[in-house]
Coordinates of N, CA and C in Angstrom, one line a residue:
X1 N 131.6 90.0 139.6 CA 131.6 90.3 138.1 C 131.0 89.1 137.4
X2 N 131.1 87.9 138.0 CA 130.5 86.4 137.3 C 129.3 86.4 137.4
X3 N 128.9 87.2 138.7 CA 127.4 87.0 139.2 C 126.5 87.7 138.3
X4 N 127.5 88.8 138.1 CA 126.6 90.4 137.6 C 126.3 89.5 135.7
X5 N 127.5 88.7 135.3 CA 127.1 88.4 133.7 C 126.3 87.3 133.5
X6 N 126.2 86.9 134.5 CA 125.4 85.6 134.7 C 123.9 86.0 135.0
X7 N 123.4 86.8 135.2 CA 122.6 87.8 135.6 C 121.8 88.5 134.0
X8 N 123.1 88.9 133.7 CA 122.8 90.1 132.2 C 122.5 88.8 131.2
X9 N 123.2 87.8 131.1 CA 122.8 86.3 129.9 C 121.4 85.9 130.1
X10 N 121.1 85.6 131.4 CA 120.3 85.0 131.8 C 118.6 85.6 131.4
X11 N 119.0 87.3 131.7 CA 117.7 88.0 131.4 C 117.8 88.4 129.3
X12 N 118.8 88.2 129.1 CA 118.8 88.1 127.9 C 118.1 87.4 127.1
X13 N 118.8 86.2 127.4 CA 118.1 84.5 127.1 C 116.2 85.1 127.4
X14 N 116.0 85.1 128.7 CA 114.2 85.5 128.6 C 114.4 86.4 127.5
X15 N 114.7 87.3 127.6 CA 114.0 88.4 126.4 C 113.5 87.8 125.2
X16 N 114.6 87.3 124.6 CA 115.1 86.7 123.4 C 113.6 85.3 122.8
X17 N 113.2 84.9 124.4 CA 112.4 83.8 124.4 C 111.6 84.6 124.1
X18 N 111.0 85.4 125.2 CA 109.9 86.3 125.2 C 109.4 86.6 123.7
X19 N 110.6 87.0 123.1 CA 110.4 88.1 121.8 C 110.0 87.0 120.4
X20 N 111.0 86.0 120.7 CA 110.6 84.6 119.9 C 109.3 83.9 119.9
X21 N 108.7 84.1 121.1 CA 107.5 83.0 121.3 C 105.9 84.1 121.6
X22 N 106.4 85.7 121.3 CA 105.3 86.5 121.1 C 105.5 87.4 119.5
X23 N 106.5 86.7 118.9 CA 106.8 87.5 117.6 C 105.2 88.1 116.7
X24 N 105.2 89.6 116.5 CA 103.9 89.9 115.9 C 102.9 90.4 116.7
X25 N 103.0 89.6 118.1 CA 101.5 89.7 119.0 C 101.2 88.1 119.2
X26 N 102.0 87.4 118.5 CA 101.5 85.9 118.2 C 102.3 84.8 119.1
X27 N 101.6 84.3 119.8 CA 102.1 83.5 121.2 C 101.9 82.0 120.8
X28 N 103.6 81.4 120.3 CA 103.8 79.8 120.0 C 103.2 79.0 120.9
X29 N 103.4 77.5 120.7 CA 102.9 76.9 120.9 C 104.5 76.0 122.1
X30 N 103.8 74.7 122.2 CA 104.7 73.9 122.5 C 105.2 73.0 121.6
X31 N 106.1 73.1 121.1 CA 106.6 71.8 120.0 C 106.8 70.7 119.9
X32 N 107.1 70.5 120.8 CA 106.8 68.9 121.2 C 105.8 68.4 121.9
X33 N 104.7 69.0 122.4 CA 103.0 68.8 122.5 C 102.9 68.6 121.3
X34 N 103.3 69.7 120.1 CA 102.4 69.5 119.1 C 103.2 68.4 118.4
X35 N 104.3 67.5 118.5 CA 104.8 66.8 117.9 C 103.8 65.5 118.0
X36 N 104.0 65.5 119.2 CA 103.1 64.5 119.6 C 101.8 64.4 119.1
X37 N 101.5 65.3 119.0 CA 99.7 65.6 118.7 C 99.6 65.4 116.9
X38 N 100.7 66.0 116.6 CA 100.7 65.9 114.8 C 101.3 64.2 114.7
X39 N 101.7 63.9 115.1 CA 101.8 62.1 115.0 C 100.8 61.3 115.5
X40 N 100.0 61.7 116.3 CA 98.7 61.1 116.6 C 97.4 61.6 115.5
X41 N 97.4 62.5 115.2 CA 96.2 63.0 114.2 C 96.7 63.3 113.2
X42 N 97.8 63.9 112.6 CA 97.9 64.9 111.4 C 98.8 64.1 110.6
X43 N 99.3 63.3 110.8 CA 100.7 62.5 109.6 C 99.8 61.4 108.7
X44 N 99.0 61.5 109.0 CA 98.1 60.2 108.3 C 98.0 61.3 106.9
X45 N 98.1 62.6 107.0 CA 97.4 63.2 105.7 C 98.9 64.5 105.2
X46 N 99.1 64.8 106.6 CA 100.6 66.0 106.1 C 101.8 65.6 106.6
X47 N 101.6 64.2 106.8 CA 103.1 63.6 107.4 C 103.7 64.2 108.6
X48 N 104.1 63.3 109.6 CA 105.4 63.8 110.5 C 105.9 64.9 109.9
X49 N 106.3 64.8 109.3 CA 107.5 66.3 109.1 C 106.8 67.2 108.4
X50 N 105.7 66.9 107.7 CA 104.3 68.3 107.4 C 104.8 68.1 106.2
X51 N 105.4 67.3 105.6 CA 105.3 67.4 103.5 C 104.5 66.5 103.6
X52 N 103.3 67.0 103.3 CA 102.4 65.9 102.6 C 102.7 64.7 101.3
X53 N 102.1 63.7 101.3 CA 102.9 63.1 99.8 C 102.0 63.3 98.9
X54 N 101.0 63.5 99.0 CA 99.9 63.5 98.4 C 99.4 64.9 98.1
X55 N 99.8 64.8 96.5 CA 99.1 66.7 95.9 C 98.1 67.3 96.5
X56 N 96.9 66.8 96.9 CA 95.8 67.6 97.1 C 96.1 67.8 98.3
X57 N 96.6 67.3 99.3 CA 96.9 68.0 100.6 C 98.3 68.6 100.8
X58 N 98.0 69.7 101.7 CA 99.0 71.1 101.6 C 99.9 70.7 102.7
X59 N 100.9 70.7 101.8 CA 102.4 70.5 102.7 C 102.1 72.2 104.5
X60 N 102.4 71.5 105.2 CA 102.8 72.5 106.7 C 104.0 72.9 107.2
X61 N 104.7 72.1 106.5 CA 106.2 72.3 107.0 C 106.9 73.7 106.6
X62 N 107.0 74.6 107.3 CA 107.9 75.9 107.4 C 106.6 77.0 107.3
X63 N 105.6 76.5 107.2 CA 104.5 77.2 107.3 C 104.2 78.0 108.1
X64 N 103.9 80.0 108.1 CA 104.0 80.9 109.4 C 102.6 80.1 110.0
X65 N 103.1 80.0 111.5 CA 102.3 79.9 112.7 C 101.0 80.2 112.6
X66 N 101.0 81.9 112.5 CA 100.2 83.2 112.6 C 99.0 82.5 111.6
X67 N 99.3 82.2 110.1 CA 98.6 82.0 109.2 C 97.7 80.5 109.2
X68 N 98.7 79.4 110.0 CA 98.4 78.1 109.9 C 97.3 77.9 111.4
X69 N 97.5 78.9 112.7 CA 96.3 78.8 113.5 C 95.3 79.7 113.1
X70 N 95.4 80.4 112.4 CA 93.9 81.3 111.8 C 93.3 80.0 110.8
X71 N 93.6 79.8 110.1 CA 93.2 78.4 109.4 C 92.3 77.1 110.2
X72 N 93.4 76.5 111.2 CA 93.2 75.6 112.1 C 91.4 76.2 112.8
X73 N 91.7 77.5 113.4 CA 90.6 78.1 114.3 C 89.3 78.7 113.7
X74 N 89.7 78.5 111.8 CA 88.3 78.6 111.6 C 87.6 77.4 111.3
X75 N 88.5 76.4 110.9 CA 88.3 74.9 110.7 C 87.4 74.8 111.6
X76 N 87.8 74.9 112.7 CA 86.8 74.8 114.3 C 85.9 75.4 114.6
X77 N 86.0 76.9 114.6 CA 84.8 77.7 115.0 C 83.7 77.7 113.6
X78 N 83.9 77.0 112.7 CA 83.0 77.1 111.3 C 82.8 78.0 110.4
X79 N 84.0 78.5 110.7 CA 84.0 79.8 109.8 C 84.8 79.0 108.1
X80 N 85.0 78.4 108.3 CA 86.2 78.1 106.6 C 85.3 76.2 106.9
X81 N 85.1 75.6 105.8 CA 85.0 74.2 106.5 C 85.3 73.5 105.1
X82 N 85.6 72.3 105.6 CA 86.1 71.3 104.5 C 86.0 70.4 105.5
X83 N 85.5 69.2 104.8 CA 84.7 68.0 104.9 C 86.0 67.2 105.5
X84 N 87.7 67.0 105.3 CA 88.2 66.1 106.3 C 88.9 67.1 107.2
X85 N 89.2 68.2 107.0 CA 89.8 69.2 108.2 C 88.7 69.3 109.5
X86 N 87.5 69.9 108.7 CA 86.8 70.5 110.1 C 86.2 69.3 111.1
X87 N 86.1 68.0 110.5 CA 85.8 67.4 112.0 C 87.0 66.9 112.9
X88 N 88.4 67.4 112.2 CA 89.9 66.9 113.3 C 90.0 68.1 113.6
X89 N 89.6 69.2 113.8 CA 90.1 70.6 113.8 C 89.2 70.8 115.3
X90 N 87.9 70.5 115.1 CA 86.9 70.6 116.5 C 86.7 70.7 117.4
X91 N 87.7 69.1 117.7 CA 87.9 68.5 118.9 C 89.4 68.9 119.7
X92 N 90.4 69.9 118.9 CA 91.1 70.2 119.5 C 91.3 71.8 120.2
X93 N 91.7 71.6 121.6 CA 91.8 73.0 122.0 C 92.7 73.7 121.3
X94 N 92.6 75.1 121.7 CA 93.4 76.2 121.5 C 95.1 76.0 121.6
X95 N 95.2 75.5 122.4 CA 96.6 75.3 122.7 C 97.2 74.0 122.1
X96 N 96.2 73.3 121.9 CA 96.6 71.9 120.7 C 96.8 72.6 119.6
X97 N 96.0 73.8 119.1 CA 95.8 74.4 117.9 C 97.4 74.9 118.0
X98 N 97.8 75.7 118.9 CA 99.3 76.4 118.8 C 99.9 75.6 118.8
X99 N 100.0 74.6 119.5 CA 101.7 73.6 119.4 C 101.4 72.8 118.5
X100 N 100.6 72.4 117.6 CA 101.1 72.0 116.6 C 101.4 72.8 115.3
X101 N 100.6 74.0 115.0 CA 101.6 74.5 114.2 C 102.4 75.6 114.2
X102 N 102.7 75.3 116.0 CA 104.7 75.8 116.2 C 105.2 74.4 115.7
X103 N 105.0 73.4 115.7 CA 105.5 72.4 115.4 C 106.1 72.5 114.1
X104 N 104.5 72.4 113.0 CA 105.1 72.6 111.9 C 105.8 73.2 111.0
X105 N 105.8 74.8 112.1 CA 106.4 75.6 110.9 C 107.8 76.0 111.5
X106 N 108.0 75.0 112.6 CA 109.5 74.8 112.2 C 110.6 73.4 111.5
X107 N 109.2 72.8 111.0 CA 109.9 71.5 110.3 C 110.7 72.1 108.5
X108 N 111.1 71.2 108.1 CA 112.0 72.0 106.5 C 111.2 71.4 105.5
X109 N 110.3 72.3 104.8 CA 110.1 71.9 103.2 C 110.5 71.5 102.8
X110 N 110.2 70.8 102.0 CA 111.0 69.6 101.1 C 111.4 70.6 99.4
X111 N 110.3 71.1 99.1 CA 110.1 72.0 97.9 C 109.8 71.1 96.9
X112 N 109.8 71.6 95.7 CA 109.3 71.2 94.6 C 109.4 71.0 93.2
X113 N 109.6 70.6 91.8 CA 110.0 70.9 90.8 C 108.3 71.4 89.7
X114 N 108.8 72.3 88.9 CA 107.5 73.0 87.9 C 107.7 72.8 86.8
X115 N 106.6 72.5 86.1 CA 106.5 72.2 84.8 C 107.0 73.5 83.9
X116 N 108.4 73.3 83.0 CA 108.5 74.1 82.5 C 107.8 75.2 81.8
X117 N 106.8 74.3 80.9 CA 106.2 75.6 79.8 C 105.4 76.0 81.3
X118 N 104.1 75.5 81.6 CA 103.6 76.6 82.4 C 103.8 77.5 83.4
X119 N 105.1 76.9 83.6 CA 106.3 78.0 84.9 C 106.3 79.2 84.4
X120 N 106.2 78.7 83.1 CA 107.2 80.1 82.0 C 105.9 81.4 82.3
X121 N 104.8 80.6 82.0 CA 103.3 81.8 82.2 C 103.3 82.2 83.8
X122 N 103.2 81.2 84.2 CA 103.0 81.0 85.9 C 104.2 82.4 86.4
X123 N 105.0 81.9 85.9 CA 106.6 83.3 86.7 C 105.8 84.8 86.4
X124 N 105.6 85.1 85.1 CA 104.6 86.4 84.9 C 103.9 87.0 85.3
X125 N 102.6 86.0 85.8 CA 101.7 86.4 86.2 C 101.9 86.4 87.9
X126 N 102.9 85.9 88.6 CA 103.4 85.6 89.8 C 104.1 87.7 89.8
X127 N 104.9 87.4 89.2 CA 105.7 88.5 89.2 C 105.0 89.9 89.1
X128 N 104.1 90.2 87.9 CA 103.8 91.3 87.4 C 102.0 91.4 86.8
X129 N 101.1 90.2 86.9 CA 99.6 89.9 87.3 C 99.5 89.6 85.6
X130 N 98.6 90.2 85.4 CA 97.8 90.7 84.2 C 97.3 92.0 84.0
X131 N 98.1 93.0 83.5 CA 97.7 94.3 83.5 C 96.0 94.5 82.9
X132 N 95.7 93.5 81.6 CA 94.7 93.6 81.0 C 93.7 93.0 81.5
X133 N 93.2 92.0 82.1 CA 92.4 91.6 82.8 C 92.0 91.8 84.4
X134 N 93.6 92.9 84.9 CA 93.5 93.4 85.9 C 93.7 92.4 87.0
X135 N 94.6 91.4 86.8 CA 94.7 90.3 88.0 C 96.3 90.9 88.8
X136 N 96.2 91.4 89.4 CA 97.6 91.7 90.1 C 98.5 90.7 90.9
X137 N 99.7 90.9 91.0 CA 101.1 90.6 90.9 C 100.5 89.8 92.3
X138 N 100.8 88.5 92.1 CA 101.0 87.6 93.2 C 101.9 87.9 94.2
X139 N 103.3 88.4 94.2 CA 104.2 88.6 94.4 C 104.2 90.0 95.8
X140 N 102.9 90.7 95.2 CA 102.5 91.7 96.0 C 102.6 91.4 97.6
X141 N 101.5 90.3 97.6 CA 101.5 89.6 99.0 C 102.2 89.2 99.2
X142 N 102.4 88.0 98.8 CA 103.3 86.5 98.9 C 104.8 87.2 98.9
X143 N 105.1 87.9 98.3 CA 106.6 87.9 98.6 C 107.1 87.4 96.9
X144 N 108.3 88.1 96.2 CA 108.7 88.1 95.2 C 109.3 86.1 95.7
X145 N 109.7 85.6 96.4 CA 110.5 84.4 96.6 C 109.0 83.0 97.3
X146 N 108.0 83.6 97.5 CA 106.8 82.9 97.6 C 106.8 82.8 99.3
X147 N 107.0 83.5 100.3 CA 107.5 83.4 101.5 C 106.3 83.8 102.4
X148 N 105.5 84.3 101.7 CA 104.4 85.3 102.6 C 104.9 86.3 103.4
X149 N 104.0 86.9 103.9 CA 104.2 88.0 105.2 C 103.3 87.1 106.6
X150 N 104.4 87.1 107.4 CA 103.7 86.3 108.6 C 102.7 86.7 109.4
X151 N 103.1 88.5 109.6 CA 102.0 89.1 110.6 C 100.5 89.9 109.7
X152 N 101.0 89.3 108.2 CA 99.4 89.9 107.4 C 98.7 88.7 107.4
X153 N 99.4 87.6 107.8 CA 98.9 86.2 107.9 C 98.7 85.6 105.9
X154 N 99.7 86.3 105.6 CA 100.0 85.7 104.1 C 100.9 84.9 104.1
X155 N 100.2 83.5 103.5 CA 100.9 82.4 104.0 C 102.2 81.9 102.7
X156 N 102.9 81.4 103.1 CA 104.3 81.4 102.2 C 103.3 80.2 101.4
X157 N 104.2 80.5 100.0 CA 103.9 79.6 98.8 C 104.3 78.5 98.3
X158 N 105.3 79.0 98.5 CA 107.0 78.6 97.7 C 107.1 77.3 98.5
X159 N 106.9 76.4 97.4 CA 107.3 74.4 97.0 C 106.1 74.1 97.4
X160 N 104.7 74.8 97.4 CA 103.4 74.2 97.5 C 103.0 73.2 96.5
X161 N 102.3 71.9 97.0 CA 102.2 71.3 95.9 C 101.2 72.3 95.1
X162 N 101.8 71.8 93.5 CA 100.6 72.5 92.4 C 99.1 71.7 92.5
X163 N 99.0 71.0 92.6 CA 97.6 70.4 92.9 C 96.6 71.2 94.0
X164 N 97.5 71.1 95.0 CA 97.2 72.2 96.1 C 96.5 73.4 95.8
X165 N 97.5 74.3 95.3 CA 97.5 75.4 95.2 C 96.3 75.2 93.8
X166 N 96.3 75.1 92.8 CA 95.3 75.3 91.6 C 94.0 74.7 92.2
X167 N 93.6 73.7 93.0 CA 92.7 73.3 94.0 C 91.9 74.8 94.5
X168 N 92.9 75.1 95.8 CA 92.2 76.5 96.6 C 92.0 77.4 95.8
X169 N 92.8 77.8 94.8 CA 92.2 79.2 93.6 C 91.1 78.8 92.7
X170 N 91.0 77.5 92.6 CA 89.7 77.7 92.4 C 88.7 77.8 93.0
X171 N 88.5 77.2 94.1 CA 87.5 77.1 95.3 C 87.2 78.5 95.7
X172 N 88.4 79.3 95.6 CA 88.3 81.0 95.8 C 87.6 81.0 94.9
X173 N 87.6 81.0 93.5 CA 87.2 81.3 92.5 C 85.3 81.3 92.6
X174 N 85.2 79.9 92.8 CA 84.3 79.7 92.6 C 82.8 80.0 94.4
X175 N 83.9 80.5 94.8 CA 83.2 81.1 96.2 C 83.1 79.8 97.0
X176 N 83.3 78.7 97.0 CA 83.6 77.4 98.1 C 84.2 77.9 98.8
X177 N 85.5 78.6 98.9 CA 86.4 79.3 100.1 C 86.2 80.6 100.4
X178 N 85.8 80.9 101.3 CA 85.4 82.9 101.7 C 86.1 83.2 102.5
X179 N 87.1 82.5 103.2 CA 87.7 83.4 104.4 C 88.8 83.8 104.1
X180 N 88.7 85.0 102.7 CA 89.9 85.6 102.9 C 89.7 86.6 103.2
X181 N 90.4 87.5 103.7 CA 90.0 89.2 104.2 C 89.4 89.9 103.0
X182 N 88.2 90.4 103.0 CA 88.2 91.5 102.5 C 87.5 91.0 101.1
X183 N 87.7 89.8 101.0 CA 87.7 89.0 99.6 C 88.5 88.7 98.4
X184 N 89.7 89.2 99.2 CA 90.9 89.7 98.3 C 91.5 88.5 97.2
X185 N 91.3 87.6 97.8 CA 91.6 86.2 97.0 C 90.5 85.9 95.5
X186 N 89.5 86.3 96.2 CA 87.9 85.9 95.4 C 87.8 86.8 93.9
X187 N 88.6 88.0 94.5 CA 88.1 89.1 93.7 C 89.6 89.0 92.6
X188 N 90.9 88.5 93.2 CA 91.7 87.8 92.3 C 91.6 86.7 90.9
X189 N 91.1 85.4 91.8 CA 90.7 84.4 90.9 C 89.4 84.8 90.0
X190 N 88.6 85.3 90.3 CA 87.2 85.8 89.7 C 88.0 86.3 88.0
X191 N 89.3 86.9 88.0 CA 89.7 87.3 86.7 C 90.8 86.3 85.9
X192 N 91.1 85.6 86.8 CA 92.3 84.4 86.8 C 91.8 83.2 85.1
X193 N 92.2 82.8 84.3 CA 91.8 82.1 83.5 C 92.4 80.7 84.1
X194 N 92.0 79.7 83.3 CA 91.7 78.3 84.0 C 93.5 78.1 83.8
X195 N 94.3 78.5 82.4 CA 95.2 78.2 82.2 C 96.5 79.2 83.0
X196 N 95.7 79.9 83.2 CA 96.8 81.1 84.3 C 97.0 80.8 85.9
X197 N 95.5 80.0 86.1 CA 95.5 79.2 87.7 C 96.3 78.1 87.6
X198 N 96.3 77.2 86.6 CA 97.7 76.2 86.3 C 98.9 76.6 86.4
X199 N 99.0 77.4 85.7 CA 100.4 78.4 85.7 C 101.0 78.9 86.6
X200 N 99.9 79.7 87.6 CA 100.8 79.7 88.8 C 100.6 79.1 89.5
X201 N 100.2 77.8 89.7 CA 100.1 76.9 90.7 C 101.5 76.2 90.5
X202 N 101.8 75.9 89.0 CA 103.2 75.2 88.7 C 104.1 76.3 89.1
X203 N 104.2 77.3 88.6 CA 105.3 78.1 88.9 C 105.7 78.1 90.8
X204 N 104.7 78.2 91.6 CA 104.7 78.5 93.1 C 105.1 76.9 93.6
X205 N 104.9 75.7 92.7 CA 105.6 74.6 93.0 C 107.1 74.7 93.1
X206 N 107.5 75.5 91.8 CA 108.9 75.1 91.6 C 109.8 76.7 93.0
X207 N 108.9 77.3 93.1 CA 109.6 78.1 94.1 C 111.0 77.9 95.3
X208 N 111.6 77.9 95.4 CA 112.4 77.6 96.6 C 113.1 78.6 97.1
X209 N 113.9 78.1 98.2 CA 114.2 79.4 98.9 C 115.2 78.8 99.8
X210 N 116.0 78.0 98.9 CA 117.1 77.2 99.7 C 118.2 78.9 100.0

């Protein structure tokens, strides 16, 4: 009877692994390869624990896997480039690429606080777009609480630095960044006003999800 439960746990335990470390189709990394590897390369700019201190670079911490190696692997293959990502991106394999961000997206956000008045615009246009200019509900993708969808490879928002975030929507905006599907981002910002990309940059700062 000990043998037989010891047996039923045991293949459990695998499943559970299995199911954990192929979640989506998407196959983790090692986390402590990648620990190692993000304290050798990556803390100089997103910190050991992936909160960046510095606004223009994007916090990693709790960040989906799925969304942060499509990132990483175009960094590398030259499909997306930025002048200090793509030459640390390069030189690392595939499997450097996975364990580190299994690494980081099981470290804990720190989150963020938002400037009130432009929160106030920022929550609106997050929540419900601009009917009149036709910019649609952030919220669509991202998730009403800023969380993303892991297996659309929509990456969570919520306590991004505002600097960050108002940074990339413009760069969408202004076609410096193209690898989104379909152009979905491009074709967003393209209607976005300079003071509405502030607004929800602060608003997606103060997001949390304690």
């Amino acid at each position: 009877m000990m043998k037989t439960w010891l047996i039923s746990v045991s293949a459990a335990a695998v499943l559970m692994s299995g199911a954990a470390s192929a979640a989506g189709g998407f196959e983790l990394g090692d986390p402590k390869a990648g620990e190692a590897k993000a304290n050798a390369i990556c803390q100089a700019c997103h910190a050991a624990d992936g909160n960046s201190i510095v606004p223009l670079w994007p916090k990693l911490a709790g960040q989906h896997p799925e969304y942060a190696y499509k990132q990483m692997m175009q960094f590398k293959n030259g499909e997306r480039y930025n002048v200090q990502m793509t030459p640390m991106a390069m030189p690392l394999t595939e499997q450097e690429v996975r364990d580190v961000v299994t690494y980081y997206s099981q470290q804990v956000q720190t989150g963020g606080v938002a400037d009130r008045e432009l929160a106030a615009l920022g929550q609106k246009i997050y929540r419900a777009g601009n009917p009149k200019s036709g910019v649609p509900a952030c919220s669509g993708c991202h998730g009403p609480a800023g969380m993303g969808q892991a297996l659309s490879k929509f990456p969570r928002l919520a306590g991004q630095h505002a600097d960050y975030v108002k940074q990339t929507l413009e760069h969408f905006r202004q076609g410096e960044r193209a690898n989104d599907p379909n152009g979905m981002m491009r074709g967003v910002t393209a209607r976005m006003t300079d003071q509405e990309i502030a607004a929800v940059a602060q608003y997606i700062q103060g997001l949390r999800n304690d």
